[in-house]
Short mmCIF file of C-alpha atoms and ligand atoms in Angstrom, two decimals:
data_model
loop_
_atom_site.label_atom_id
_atom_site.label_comp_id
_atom_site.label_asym_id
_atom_site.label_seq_id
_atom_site.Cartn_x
_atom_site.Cartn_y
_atom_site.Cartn_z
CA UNK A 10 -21.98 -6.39 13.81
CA UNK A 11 -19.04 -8.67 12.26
CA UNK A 12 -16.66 -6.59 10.17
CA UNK A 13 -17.13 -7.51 6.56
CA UNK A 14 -13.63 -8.37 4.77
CA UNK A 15 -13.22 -5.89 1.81
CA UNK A 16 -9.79 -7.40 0.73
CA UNK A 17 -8.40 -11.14 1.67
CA UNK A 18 -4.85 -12.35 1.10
CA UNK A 19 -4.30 -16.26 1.59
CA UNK A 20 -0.62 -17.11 1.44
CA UNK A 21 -0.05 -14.62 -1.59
CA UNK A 22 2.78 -15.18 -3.38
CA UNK A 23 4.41 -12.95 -6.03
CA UNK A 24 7.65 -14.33 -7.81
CA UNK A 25 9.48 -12.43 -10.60
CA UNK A 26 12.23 -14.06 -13.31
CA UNK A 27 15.25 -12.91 -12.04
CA UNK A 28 17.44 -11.03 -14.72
CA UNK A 29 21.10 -12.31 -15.31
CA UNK A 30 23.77 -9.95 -15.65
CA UNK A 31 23.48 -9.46 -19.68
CA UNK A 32 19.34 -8.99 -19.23
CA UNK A 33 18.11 -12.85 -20.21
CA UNK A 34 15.97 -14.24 -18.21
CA UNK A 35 16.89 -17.42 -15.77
CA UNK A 36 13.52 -19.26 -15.88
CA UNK A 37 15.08 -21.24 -12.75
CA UNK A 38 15.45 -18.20 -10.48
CA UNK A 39 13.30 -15.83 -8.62
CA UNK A 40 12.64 -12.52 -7.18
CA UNK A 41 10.34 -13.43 -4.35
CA UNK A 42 8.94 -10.50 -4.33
CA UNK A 43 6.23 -11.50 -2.08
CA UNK A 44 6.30 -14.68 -0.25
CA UNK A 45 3.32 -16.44 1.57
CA UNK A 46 1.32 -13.11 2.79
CA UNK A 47 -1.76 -14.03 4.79
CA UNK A 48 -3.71 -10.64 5.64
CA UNK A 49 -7.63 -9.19 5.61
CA UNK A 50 -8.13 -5.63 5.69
CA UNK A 51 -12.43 -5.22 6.43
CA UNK A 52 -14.51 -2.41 5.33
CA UNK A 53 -13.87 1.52 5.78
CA UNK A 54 -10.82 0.57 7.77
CA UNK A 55 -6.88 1.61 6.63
CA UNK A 56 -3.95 -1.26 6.61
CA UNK A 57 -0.92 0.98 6.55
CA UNK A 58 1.76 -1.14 4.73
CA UNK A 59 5.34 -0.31 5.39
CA UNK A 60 8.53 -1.59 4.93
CA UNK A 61 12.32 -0.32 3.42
CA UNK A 62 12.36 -0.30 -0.15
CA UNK A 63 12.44 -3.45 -1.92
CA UNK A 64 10.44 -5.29 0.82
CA UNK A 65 7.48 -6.38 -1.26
CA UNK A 66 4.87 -3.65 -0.70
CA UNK A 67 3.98 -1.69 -3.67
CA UNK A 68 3.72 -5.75 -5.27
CA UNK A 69 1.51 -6.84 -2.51
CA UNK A 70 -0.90 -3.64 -3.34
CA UNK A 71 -0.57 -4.50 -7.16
CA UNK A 72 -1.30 -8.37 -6.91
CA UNK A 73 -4.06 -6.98 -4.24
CA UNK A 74 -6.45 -5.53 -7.61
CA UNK A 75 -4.83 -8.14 -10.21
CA UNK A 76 -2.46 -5.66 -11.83
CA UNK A 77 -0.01 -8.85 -11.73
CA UNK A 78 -1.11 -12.22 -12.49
CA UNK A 79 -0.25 -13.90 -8.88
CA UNK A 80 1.82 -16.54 -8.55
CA UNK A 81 0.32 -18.59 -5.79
CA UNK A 82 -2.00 -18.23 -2.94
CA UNK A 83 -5.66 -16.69 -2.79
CA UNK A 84 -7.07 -12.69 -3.34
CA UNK A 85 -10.61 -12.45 -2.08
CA UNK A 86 -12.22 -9.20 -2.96
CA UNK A 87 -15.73 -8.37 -1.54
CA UNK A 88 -16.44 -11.78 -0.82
CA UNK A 89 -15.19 -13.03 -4.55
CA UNK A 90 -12.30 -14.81 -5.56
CA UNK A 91 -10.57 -13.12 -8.01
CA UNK A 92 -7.25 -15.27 -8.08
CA UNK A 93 -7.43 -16.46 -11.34
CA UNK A 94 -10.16 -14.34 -13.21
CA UNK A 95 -9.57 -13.46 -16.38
CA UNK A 96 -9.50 -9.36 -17.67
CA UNK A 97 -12.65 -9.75 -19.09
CA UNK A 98 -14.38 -11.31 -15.60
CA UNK A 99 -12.04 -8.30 -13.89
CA UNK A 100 -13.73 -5.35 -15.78
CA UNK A 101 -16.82 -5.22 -13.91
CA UNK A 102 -14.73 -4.83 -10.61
CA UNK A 103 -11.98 -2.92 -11.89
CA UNK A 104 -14.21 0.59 -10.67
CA UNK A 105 -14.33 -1.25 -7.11
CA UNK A 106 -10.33 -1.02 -7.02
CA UNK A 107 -8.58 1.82 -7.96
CA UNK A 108 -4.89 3.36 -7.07
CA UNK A 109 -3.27 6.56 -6.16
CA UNK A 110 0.41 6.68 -7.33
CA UNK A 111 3.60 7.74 -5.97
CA UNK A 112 4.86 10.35 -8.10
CA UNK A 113 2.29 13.02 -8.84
CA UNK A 114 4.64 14.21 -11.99
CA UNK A 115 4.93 11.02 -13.38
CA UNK A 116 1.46 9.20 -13.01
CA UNK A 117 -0.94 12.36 -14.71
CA UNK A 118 -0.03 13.01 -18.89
CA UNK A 119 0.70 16.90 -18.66
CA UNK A 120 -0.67 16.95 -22.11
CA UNK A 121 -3.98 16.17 -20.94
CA UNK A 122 -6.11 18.64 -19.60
CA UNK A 123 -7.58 18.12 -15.71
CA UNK A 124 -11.13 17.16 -17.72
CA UNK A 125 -9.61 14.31 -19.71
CA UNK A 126 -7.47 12.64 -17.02
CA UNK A 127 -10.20 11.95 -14.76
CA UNK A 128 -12.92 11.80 -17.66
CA UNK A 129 -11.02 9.16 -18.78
CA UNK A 130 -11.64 6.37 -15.88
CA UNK A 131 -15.51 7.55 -16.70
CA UNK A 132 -15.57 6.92 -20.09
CA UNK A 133 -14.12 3.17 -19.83
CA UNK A 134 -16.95 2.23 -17.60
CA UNK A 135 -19.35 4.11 -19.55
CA UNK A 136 -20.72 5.95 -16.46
CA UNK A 137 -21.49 9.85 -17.49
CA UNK A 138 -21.68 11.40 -20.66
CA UNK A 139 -22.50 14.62 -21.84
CA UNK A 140 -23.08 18.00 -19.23
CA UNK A 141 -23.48 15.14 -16.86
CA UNK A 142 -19.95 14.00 -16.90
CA UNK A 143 -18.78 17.46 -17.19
CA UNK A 144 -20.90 18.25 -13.71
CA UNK A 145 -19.45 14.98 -12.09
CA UNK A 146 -15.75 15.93 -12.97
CA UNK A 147 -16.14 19.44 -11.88
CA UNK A 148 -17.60 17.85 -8.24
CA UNK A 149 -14.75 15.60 -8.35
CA UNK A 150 -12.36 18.60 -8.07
CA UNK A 151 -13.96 20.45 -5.61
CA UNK A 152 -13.84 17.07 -3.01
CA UNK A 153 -10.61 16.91 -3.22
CA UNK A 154 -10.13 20.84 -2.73
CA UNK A 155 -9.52 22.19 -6.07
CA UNK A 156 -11.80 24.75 -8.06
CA UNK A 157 -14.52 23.12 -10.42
CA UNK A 158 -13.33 25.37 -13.01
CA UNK A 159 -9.67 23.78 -13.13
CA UNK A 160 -11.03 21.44 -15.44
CA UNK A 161 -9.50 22.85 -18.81
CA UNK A 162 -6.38 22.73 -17.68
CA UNK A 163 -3.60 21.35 -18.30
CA UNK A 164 -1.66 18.55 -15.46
CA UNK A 165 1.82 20.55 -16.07
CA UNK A 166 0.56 23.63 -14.96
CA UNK A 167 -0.54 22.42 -11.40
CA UNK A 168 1.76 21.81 -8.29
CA UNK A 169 2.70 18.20 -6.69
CA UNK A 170 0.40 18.55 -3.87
CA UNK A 171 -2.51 19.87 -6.55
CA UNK A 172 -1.46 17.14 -8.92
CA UNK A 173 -1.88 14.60 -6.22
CA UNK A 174 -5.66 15.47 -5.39
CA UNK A 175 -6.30 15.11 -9.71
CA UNK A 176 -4.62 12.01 -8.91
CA UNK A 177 -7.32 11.32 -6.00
CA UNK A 178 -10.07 13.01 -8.04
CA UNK A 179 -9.26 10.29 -10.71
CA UNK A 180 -9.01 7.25 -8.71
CA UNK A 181 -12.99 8.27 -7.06
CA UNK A 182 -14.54 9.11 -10.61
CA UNK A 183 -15.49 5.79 -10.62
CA UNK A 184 -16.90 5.53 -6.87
CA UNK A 185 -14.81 2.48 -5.92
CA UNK A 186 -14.84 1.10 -2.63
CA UNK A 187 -10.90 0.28 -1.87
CA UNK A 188 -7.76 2.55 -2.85
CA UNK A 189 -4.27 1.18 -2.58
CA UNK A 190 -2.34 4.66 -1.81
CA UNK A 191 1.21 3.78 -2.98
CA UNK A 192 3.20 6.14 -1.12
CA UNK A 193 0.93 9.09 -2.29
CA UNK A 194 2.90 11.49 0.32
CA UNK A 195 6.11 10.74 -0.53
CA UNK A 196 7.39 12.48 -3.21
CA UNK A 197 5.81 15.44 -1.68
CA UNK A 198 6.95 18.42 0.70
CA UNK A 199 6.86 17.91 4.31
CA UNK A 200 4.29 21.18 4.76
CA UNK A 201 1.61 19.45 2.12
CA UNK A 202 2.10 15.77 2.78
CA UNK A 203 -0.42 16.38 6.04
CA UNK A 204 -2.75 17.83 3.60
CA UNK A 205 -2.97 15.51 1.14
CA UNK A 206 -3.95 12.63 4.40
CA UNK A 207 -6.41 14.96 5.53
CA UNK A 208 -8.11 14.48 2.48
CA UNK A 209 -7.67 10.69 2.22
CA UNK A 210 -9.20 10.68 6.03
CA UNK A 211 -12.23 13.04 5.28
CA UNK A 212 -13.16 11.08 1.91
CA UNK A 213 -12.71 7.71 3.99
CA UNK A 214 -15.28 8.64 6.25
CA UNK A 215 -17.85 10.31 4.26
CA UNK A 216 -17.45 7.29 1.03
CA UNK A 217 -16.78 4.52 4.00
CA UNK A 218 -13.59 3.76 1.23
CA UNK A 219 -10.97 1.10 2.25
CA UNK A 220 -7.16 1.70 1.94
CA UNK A 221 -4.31 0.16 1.86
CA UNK A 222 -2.24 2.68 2.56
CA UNK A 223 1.79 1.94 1.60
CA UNK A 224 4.86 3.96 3.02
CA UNK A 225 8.14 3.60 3.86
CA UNK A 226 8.71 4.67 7.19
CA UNK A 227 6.12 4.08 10.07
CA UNK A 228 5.27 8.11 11.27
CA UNK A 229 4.26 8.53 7.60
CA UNK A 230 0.91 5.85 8.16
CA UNK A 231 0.03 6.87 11.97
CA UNK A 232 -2.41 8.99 11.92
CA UNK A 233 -4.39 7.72 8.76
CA UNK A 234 -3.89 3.86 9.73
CA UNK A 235 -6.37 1.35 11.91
CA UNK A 236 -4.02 -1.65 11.32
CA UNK A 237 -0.57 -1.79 10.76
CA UNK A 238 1.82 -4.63 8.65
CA UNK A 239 5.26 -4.49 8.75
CA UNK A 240 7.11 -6.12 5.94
CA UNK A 241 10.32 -7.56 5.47
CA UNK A 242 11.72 -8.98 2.34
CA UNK A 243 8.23 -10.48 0.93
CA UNK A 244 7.46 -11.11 3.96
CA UNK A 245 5.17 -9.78 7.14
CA UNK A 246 7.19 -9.18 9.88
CA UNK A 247 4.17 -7.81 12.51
CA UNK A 248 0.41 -7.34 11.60
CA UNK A 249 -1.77 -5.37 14.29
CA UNK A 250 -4.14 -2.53 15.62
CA UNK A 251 -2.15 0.44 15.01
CA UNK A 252 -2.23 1.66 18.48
CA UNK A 253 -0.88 -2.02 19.63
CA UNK A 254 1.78 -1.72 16.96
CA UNK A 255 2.78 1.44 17.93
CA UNK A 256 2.91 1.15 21.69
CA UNK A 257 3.59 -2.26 22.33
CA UNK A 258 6.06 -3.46 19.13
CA UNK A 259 7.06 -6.99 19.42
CA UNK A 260 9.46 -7.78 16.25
CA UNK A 261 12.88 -6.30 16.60
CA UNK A 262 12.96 -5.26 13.30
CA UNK A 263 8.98 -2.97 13.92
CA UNK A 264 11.06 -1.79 16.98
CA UNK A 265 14.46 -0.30 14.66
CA UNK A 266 11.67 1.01 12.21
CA UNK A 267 10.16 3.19 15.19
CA UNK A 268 13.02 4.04 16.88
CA UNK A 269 13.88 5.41 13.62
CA UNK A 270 10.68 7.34 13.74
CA UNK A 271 10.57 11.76 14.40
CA UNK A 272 9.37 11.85 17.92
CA UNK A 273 7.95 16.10 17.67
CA UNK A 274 7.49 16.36 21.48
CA UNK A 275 11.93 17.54 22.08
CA UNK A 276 11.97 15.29 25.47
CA UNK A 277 10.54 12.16 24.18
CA UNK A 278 12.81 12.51 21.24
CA UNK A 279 15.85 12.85 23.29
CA UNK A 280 14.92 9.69 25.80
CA UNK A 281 13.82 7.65 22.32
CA UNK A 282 16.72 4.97 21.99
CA UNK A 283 17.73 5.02 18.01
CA UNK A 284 18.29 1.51 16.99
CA UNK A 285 20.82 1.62 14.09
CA UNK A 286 20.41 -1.21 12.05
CA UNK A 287 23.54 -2.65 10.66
CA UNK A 288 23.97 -4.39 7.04
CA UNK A 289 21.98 -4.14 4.00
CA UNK A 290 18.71 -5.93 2.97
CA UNK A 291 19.63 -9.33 1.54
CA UNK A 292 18.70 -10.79 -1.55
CA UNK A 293 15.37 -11.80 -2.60
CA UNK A 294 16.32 -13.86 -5.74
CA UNK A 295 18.14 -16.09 -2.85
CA UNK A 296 16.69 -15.10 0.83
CA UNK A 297 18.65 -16.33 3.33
CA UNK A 298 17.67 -19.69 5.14
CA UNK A 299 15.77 -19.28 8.29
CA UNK A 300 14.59 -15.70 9.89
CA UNK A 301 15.26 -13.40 6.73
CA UNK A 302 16.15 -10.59 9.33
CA UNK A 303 18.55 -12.95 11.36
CA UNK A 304 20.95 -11.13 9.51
CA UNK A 305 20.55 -7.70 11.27
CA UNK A 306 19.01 -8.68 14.56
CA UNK A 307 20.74 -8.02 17.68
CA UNK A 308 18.39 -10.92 19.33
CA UNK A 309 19.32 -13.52 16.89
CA UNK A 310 19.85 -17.08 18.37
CA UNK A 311 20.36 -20.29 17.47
CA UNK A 312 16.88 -21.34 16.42
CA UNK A 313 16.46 -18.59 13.93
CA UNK A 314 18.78 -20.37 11.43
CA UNK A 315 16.41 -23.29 11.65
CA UNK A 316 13.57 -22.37 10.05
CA UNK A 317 11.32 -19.01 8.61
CA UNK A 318 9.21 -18.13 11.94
CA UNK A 319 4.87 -17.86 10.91
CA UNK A 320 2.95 -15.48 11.87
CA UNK A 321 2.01 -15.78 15.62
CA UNK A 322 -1.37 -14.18 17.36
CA UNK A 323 -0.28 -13.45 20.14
CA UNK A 324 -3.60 -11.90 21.36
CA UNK A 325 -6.37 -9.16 19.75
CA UNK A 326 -5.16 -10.53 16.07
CA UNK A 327 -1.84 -8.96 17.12
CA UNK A 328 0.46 -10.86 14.93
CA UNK A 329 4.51 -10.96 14.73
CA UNK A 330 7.00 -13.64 12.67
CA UNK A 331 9.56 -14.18 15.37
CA UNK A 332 11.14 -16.85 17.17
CA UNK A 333 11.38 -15.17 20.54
CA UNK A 334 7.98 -15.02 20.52
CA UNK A 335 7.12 -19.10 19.68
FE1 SF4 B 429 15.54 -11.83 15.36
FE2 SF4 B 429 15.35 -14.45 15.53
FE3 SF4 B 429 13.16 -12.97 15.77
FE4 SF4 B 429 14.37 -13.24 13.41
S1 SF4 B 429 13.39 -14.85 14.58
S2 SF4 B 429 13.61 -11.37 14.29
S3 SF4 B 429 16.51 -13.30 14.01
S4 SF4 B 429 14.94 -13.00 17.15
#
């Protein structure tokens, strides 16, 4: 059976007014936040998105479910184009995409007890009312490991790693069928982050959900991801199987990322080469002509000042943005 595509980006672009130094807006200049992203991620499977900071990936998951209004290029969802819908034409699919947040703290209203937060998400789409919802919320909790009876109280008087699964809780209240995780691990201790995947991984299977699952470093995504992209300012570096990615990495700057990477096993970690990459991440009001990583690449030749490599398959949909590979 053909995989069906749950989420389709065609040349996806995501531009931002750049801010001048005394906060007006330059109408003529741009954070290219992301730039020309071409990527499908099919049903029940897990794109783990990762990049440095800045590189576009947290925008690429909000353009994803129309939280921003794109600036060019095409989002299929489920088969539909929702580019250019309107809110109104949104609502109806706005249970189909939901989002788990970074910061467990920030992203729940302490003020609100456990009952409200994820009653809330029910009560916009008019799905449960009365002992009903009360018996859904309560089930809610206890998939994602907490007690049922948690539901009177209050966000502030939970843990990150508890606050995390009302955070999950919330985002399946209204049964949709992809998540965009946005780092939902990071801000969280080392001993719960494996934990709070677990969960993501059991719910995956037994909802057959679809993630896009964002991080920052490429360990973080490994054992919860099918497909990998790599990003690099707005733009994707290497797009593959995980296990290709991971074994076989063909851009040099996937390569730094996981040579970068906690190795547990002591003599794998001591033979693992560290590529230290040098410089900061340029601009992306202004990205540099040709390569964008030319910059920091120890294989950077003369044809990488010519012009931005495309994305090359260069067998099994495994996919890398490089000159050495053209
Ligand atoms: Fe390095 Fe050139 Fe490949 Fe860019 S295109 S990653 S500069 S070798």
């Amino acid at each position: 059976m053909n995989p069906k595509p749950m989420l389709e980006l065609e040349n996806l672009r995501m531009y931002f007014p750049a801010k001048t130094g005394l906060g007006l807006r330059k109408p003529t200049s741009f954070v290219k936040a992301v730039d020309r992203v071409t990527l499908t991620i099919n049903a029940g499977e897990t794109l783990g998105l990762v990049g440095e900071s800045g590189c576009g990936k947290t925008t690429i998951g909000r353009t994803a479910i129309r939280l921003y209004d794109p600036t060019g290029g095409r989002i299929k969802f489920d088969g539909q184009d929702i580019t250019r819908m309107t809110r109104k034409e949104l609502k109806p699919l706005r249970k189909s995409m939901q989002m788990i947040f970074q910061d467990p703290y920030a992203s729940l209203n302490p003020r609100m007890t456990v009952g409200d937060i994820i009653g809330e998400a029910i009560d916009i789409h008019g799905l449960y009312t009365g002992a009903e919802r009360t018996e859904v919320i309560a089930g809610l909790l206890e998939r994602v490991g907490l007690a049922g009876d948690h539901i009177n109280r209050y966000a502030h008087e939970f843990s990150g790693g508890q606050r995390q699964r009302i955070g999950i809780a919330r985002a399946l209240a209204v049964e949709p069928k992809f998540i965009v995780c946005d780092e939902p691990v990071s801000a969280l201790d080392v001993s719960i982050q494996a934990q709070i995947i677990n969960i993501l991984e059991e719910l995956q299977e037994k909802l057959n959900l679809t993630y896009l699952f964002i991080a920052h470093d490429l360990s973080m995504v490994k054992h919860i991801s099918t497909h990998i992209g790599v990003m690099y300012l707005g733009r994707l570096a290497e797009h593959g199987k995980a296990d290709e990615v991971y074994e076989n990495p063909k851009h040099p700057y996937t390569r730094a990322l996981l040579s970068a990477a906690p190795v547990a096993d002591p003599d794998a970690a001591q033979a693992q080469k560290r590529i230290i990459l040098e410089g900061d991440i340029p601009s992306p009001i202004d990205p540099p002509p040709g390569c964008r990583f030319k910059g920091r690449c120890a294989y950077a030749m003369g044809k990488c000042a010519e012009g931005d490599p495309e994305l090359t398959d260069l067998g099994g949909g495994h996919k890398v943005a490089c000159s050495l590979y053209v």
